[in-house]
Coordinates of C-alpha atoms in Angstrom, one line a residue:
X1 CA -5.5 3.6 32.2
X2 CA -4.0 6.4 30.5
X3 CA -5.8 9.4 29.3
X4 CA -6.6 8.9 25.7
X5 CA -8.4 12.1 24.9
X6 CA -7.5 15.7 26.5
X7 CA -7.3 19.1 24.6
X8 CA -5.4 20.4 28.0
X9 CA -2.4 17.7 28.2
X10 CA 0.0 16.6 25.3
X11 CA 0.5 13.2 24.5
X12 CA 4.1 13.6 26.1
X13 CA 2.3 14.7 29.3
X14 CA 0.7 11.7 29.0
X15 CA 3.8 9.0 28.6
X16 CA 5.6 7.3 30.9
X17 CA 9.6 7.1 30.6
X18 CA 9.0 3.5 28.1
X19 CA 6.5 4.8 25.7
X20 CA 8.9 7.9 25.6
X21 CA 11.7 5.2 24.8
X22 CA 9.6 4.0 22.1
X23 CA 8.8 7.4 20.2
X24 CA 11.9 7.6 19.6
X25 CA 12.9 4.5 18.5
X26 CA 10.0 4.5 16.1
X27 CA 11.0 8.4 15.3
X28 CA 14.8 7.0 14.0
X29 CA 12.8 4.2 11.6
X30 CA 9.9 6.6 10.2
X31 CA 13.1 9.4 9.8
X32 CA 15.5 6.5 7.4
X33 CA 12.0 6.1 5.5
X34 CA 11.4 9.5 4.5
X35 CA 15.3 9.6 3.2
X36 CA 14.8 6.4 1.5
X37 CA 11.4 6.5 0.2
X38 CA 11.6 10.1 -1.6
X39 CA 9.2 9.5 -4.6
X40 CA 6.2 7.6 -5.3
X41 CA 8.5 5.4 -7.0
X42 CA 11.0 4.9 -4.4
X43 CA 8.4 4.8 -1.7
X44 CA 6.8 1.8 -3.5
X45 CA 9.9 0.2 -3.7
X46 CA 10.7 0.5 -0.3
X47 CA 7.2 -0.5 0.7
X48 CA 7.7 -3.5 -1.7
X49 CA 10.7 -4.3 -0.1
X50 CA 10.0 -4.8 3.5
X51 CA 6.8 -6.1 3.0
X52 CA 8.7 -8.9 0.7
X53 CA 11.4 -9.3 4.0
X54 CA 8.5 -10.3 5.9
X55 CA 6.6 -12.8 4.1
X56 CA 4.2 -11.0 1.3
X57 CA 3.5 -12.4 -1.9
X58 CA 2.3 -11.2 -5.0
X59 CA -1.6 -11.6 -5.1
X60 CA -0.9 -12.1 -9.0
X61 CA 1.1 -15.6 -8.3
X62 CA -1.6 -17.4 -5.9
X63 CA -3.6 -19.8 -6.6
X64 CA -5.8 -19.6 -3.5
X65 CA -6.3 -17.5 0.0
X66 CA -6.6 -19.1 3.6
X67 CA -6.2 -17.0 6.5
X68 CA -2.6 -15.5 7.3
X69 CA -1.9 -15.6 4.1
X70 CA -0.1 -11.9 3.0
X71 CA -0.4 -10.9 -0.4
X72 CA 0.8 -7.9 -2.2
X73 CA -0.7 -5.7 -5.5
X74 CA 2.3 -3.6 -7.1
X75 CA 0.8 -0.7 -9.7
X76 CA 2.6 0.3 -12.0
X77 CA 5.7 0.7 -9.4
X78 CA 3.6 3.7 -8.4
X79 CA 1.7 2.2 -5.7
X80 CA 0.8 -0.5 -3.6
X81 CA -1.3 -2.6 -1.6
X82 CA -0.7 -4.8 1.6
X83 CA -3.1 -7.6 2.9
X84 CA -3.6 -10.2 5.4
X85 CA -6.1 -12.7 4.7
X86 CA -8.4 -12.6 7.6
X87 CA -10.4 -15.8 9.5
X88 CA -13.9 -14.5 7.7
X89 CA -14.0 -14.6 4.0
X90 CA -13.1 -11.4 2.3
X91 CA -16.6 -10.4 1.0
X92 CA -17.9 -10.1 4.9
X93 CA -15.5 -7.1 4.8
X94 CA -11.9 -5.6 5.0
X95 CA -10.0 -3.4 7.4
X96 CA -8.5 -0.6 4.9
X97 CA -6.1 1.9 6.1
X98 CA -5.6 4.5 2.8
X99 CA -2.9 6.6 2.6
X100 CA -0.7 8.5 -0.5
X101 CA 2.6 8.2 -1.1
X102 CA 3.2 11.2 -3.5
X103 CA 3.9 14.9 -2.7
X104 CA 4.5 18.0 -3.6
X105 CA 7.4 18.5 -6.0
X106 CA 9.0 20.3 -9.3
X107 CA 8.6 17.8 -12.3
X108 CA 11.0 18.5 -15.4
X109 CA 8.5 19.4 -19.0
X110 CA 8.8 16.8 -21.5
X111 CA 11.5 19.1 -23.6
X112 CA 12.8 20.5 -20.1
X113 CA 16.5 21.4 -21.3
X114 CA 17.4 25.0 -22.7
X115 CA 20.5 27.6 -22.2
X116 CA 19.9 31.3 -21.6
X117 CA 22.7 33.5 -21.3
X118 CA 25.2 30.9 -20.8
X119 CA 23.0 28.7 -17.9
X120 CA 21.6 25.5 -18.8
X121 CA 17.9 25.2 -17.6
X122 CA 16.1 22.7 -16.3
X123 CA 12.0 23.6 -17.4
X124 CA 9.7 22.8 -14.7
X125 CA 5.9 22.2 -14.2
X126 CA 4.8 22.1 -10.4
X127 CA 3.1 19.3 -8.9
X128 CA 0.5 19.8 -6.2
X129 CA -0.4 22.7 -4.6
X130 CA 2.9 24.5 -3.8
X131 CA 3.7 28.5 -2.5
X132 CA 6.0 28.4 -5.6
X133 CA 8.5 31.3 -3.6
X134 CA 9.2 28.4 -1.5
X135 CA 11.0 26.2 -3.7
X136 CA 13.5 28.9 -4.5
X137 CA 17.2 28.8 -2.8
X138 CA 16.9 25.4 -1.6
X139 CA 19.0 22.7 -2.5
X140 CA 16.7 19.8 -5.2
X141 CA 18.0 16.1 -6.0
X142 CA 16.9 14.8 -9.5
X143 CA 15.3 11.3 -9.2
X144 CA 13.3 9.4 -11.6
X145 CA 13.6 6.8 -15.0
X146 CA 14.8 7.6 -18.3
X147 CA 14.3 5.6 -21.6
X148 CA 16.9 5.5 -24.2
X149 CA 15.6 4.8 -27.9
X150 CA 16.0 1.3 -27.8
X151 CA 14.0 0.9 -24.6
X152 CA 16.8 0.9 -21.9
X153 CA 15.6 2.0 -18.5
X154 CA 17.9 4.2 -16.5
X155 CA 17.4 5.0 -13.1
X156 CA 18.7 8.4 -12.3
X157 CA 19.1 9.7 -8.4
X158 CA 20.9 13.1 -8.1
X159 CA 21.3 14.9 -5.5
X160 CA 21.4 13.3 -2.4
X161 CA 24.4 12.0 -1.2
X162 CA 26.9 14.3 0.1
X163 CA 29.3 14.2 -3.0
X164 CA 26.5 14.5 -5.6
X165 CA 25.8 17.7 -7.4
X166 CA 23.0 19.8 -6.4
X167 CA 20.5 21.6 -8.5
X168 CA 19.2 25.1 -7.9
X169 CA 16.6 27.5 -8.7
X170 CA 17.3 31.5 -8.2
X171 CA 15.3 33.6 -7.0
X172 CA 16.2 37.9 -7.2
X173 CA 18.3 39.5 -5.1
X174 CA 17.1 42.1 -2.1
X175 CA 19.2 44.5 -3.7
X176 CA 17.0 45.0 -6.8
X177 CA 14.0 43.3 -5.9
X178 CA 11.7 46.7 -5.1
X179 CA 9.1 45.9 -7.7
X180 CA 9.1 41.9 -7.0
X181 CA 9.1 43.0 -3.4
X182 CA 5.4 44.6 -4.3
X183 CA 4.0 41.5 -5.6
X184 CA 2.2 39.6 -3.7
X185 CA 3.4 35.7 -2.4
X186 CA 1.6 34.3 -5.1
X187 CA 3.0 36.3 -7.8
X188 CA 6.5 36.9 -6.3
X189 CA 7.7 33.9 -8.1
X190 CA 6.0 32.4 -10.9
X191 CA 5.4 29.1 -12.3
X192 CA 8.1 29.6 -15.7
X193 CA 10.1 30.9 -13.7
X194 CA 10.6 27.6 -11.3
X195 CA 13.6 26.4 -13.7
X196 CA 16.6 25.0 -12.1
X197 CA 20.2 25.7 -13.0
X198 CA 21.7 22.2 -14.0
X199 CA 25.0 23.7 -15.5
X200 CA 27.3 26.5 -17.1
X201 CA 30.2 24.9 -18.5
X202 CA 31.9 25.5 -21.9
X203 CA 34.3 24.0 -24.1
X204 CA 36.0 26.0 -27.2
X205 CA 33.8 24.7 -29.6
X206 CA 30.6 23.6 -27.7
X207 CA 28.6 26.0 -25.8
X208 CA 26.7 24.7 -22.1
X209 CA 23.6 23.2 -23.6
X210 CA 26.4 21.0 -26.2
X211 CA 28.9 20.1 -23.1
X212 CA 25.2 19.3 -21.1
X213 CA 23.6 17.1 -23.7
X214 CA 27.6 15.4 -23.9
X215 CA 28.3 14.6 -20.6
X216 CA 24.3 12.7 -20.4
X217 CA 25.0 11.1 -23.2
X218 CA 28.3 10.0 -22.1
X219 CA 27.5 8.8 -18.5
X220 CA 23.4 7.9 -19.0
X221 CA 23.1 7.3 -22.6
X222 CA 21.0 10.2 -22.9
X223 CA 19.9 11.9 -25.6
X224 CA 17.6 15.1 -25.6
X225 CA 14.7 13.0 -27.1
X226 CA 15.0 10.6 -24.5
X227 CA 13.3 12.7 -22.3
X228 CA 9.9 12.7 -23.9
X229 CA 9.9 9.0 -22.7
X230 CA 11.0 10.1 -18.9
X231 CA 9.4 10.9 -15.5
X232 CA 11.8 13.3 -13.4
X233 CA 11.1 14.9 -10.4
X234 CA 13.1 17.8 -9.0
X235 CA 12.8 16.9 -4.7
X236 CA 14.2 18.8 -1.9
X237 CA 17.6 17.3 -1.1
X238 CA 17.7 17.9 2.3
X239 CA 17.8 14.9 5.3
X240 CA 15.2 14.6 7.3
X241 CA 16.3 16.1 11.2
X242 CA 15.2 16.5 14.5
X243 CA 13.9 19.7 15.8
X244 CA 14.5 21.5 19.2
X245 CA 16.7 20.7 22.0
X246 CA 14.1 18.3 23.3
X247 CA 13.8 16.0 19.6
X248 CA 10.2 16.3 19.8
X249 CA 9.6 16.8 16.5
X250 CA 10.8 15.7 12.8
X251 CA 11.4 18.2 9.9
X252 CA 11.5 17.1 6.5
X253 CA 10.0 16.6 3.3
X254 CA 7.0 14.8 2.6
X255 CA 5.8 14.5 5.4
X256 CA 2.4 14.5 3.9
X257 CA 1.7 11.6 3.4
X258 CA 4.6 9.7 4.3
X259 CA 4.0 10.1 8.1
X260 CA 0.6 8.1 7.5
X261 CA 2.1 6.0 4.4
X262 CA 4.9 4.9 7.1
X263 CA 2.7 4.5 10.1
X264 CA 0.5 2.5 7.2
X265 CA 3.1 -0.1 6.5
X266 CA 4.3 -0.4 10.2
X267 CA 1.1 -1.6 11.1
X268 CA 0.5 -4.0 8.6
X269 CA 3.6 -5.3 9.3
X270 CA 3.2 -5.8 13.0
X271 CA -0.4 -6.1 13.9
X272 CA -1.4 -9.0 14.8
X273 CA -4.0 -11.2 11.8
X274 CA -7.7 -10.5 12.9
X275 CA -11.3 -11.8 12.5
X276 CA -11.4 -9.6 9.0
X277 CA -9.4 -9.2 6.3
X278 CA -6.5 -6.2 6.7
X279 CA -5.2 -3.8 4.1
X280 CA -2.7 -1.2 3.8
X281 CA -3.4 0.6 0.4
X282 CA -0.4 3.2 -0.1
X283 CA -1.7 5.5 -3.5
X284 CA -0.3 7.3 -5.6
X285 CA -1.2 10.7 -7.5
X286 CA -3.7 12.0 -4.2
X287 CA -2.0 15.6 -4.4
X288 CA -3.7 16.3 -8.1
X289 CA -6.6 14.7 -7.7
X290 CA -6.2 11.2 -7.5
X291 CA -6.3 10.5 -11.7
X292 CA -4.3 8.0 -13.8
X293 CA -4.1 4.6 -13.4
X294 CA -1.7 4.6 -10.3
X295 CA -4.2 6.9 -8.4
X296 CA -7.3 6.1 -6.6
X297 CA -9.8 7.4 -9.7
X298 CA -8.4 4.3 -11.3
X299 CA -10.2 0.4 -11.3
X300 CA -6.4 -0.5 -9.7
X301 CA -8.4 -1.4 -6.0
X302 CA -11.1 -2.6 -7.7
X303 CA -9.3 -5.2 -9.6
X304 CA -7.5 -6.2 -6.0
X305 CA -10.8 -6.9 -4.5
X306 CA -12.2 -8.6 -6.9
X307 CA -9.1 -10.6 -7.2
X308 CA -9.0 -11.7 -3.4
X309 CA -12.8 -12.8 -4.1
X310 CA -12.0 -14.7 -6.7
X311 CA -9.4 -16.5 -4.8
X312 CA -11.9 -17.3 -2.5
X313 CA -14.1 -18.7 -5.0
X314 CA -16.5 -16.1 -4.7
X315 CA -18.0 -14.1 -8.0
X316 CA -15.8 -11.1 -8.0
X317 CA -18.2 -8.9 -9.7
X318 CA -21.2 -9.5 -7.7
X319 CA -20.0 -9.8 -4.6
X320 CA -17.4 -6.5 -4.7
X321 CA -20.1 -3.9 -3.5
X322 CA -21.2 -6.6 -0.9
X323 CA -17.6 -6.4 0.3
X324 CA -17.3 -2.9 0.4
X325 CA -20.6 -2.1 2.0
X326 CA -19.1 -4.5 4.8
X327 CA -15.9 -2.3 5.1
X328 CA -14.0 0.0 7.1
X329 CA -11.9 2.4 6.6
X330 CA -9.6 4.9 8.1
X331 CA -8.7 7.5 5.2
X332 CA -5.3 7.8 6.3
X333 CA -3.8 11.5 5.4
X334 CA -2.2 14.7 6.8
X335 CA -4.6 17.5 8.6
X336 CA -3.3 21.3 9.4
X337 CA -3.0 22.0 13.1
X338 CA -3.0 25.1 15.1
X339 CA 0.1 27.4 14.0
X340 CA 0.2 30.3 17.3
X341 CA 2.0 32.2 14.0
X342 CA -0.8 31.9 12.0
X343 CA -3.5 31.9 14.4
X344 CA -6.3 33.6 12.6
X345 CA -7.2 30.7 10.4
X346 CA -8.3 28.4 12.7
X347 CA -11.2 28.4 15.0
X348 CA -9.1 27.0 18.4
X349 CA -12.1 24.5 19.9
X350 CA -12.2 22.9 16.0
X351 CA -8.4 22.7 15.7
X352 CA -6.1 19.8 16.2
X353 CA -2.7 20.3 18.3
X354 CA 0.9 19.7 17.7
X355 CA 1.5 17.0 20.3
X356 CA -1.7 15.9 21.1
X357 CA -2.7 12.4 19.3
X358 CA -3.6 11.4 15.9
X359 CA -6.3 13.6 14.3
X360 CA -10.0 12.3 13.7
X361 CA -11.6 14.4 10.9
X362 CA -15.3 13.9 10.5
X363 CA -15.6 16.3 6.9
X364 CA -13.1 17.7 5.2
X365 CA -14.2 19.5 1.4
X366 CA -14.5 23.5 1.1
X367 CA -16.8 25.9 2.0
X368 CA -20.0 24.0 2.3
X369 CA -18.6 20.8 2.8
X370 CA -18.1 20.6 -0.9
X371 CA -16.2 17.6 -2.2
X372 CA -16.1 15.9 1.5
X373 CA -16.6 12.7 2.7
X374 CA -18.9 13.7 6.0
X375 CA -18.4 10.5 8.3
X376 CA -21.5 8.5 10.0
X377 CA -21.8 9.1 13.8
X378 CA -21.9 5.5 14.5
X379 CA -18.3 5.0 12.6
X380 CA -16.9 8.1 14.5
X381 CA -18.0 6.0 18.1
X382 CA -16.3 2.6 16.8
X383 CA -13.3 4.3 16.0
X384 CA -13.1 6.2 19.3
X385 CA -14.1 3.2 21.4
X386 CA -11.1 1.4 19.4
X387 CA -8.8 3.9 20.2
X388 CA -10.0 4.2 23.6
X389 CA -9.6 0.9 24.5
X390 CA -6.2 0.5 22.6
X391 CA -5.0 3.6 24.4
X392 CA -4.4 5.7 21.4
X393 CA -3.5 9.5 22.1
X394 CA -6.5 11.0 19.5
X395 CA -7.7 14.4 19.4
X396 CA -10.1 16.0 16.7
X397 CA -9.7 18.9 14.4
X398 CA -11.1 20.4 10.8
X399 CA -9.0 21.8 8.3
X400 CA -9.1 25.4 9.6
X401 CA -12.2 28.2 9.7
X402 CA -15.2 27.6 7.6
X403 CA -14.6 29.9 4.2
X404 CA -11.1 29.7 4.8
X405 CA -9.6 27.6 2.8
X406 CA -10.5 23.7 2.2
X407 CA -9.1 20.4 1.2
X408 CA -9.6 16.8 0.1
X409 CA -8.7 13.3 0.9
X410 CA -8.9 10.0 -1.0
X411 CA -11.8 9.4 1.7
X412 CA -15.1 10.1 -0.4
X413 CA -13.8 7.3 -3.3
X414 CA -13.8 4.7 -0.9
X415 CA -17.4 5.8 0.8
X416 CA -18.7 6.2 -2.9
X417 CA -18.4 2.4 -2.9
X418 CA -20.3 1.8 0.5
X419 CA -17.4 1.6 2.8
X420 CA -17.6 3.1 6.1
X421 CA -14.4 6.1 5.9
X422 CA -13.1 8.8 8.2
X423 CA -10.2 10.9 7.9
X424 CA -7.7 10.0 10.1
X425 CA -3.9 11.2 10.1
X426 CA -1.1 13.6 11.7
X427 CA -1.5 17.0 11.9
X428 CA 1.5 19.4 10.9
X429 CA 3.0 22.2 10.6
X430 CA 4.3 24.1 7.3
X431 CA 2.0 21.2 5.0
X432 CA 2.9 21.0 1.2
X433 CA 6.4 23.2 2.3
X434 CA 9.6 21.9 1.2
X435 CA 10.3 21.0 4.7
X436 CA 7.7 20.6 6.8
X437 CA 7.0 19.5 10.5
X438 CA 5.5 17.4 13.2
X439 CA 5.6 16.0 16.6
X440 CA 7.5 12.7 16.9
X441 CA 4.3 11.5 19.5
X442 CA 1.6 12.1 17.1
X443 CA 3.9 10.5 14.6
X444 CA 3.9 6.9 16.5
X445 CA 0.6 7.5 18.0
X446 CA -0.8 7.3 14.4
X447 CA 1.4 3.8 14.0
X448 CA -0.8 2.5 17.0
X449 CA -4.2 4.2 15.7
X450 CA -3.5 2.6 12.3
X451 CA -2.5 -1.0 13.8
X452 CA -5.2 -1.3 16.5
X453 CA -7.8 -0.4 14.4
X454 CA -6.4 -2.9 12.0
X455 CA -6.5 -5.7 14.7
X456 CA -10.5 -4.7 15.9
X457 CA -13.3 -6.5 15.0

């Protein structure tokens, strides 16, 4: 049986020559999602999608549940869940895997569009925690909806195939950068000054804001009040690619949390309908803190619950905390891992490994433990025996030294509600960059995590 824990062996030390195969393959699929599924939006859609291809319904549309039924819950277009009616009845419990499908990124203001010295601007407010120097000199692709006055959507995608127009945001030159170059990281670049170039051209009588706001208008219908009814993001435009002469790993953006969101829906898809109920809840809106009605501060899950119950002919208000007390869930999202670069922040024995399995995080929060879910013993020794017996490649780590630094997960909602929760996701390298990295084994060794725990008791 093959080794399922070892902080001395890789996973790839650990695989023979058809699992090997197998990371790859899955490598190729999980690389075509990240290109496709580039915003919450997108993602959702793509989600939608293949869960549609292979038999889902909208929960919305059914009259009643049986087991193998597959049901789906679309919010808002901004997130989703999955579910497979398990044999039991939904209030003795569901199997939840939770990940995010929103990351970092540059949104445009609600009046984003000025000129300056003969360069039309795109205004910016960050999303997420970002190093804002980072998201200077790289190539961004505009994506998001637009409404027109008389309530036309349009769909706008910029940026990412080869033909399309790029947009851009400067950053000083060496030559004249000695006071920015005393700054430090944080203040090298600041937040006004994340706008991104979106044109120059002139006409005799109209100067580049007028020939701008013309050619919108004249391919979109645009008009510069239109975007006070619009949600664009500004995302890194570049592919996702392999990395090193071996292909061991994958750099790209959002990686968090589209390594777990993909791993999420993969499992759902392909694991096999179990004693419980099984779903894959893919959120959006984790990176500021899970608000609005598309992210998990919202009554969105709640409602899904409680509609499953009452498909079941069960009182959907009553019985919801029963449910939840009787669930499981792996809090399915990104963890740091050791950087040899960056070695100081982490304390090596409490670190997770580039390589080395999916990453088991019993607390997460900040100093103190502040803001963390802090898992039971007894769910830590379920999951492990799950993943033991599955052979799963798993490996634990925190979220670097204690005082260091800190983070959250979408973990604590869930637990708040009685559910049994443990962080549970890919570590990386570079998190919340532009372009960021991870092993291609601990990529599909999450898939298996996600699905056997998915197809446990």
């Amino acid at each position: 049986m093959k080794e399922t824990y070892s902080r001395t062996k890789s996973v790839w030390q650990r695989m023979d020559a058809d699992e090997r195969q197998a990371v790859m393959d899955y490598g190729e699929k999980y690389k075509a999602f990240l290109d496709a599924a580039r915003t919450e939006r997108l993602a959702a859609d793509e989600i939608i999608g293949q869960a549609e291809a292979a038999g889902f319904k909208p929960v919305y549309d059914m009259d009643s549940l049986k087991p193998g039924d597959k049901v789906y819950w679309n919010q808002k277009g901004k997130s989703v869940i999955l579910a497979v009616i398990g044999e039991e009845p939904v209030h003795a419990g569901i199997k939840i895997v939770g990940s995010h499908i929103d990351s970092p990124r540059l949104d445009l203001k609600a009046n984003p569009v000025h000129e300056q010295d003969g360069i039309v601007y795109f205004r910016t407010h960050y999303y997420g925690g970002i190093k804002k120097y980072q998201w200077t000199c790289i190539p961004l692709a505009l994506i998001g909806v637009v409404y027109t006055k008389d309530g036309k959507k349009v769909d706008i995608n910029i940026g990412l195939k080869d033909d399309d127009p790029i947009f851009y945001v400067s950053d000083l030159l060496i030559h004249m950068a000695q006071d920015q170059m005393k700054k430090t990281l944080a203040e090298g670049i600041t937040g006004e000054q994340l706008q991104a170039i979106a044109g120059t051209n002139a006409e005799e009588d109209l100067k580049p804001k007028e020939v701008f706001m013309k050619m919108l208008k004249d391919t979109y219908g645009i008009e510069e009040e239109d975007f006070a009814a619009a949600e664009l993001e500004l995302v890194p435009a570049t592919k996702s690619r392999d990395v090193g002469f071996d292909r061991s790993l994958i750099a790209s953006y959002g990686q968090d949390d589209r390594v777990c969101s993909y791993a999420n829906l993969e499992a759902i898809l392909q694991a096999k309908p179990g004693v419980k109920t099984q779903a894959a809840l893919l959120t959006d809106k984790e990176e500021i803190g899970s608000y609005g009605n598309t992210g998990m501060e919202s009554s969105y899950f709640v409602k899904f619950v409680m509609k499953l119950l009452a498909l079941q002919g069960k009182d959907a208000i009553l019985d919801f905390y029963e449910t939840m007390e009787n669930s499981e869930m792996l809090s399915a999202d990104v963890n740091s891992c050791m950087d040899p670069m960056f070695a100081e922040v982490s304390e090596k024995d409490n670190a997770s490994f580039l390589g080395y399995g999916i990453n088991l995080t019993k607390y997460g929060g900040a100093r103190g433990k502040s803001g963390s879910n802090d898992a039971n013993a007894e769910f830590l020794q379920k999951i492990r025996t799950i993943f033991n017996e599955a052979g799963v490649c798993w490996q634990i780590g925190e979220l670097g030294k204690v005082d260091q630094g800190g983070g959250g997960t979408i973990a604590f909602m869930m637990a708040d509600w009685g559910a049994e929760v443990v962080d549970c996701g890919t570590a990386m390298l570079s998190m919340h960059a532009p372009y960021d990295l991870l092993s291609k084994a601990d990529a599909y060794e999450t898939y298996l995590a996600y699905k056997a725990f998915f197809e446990s008791k």
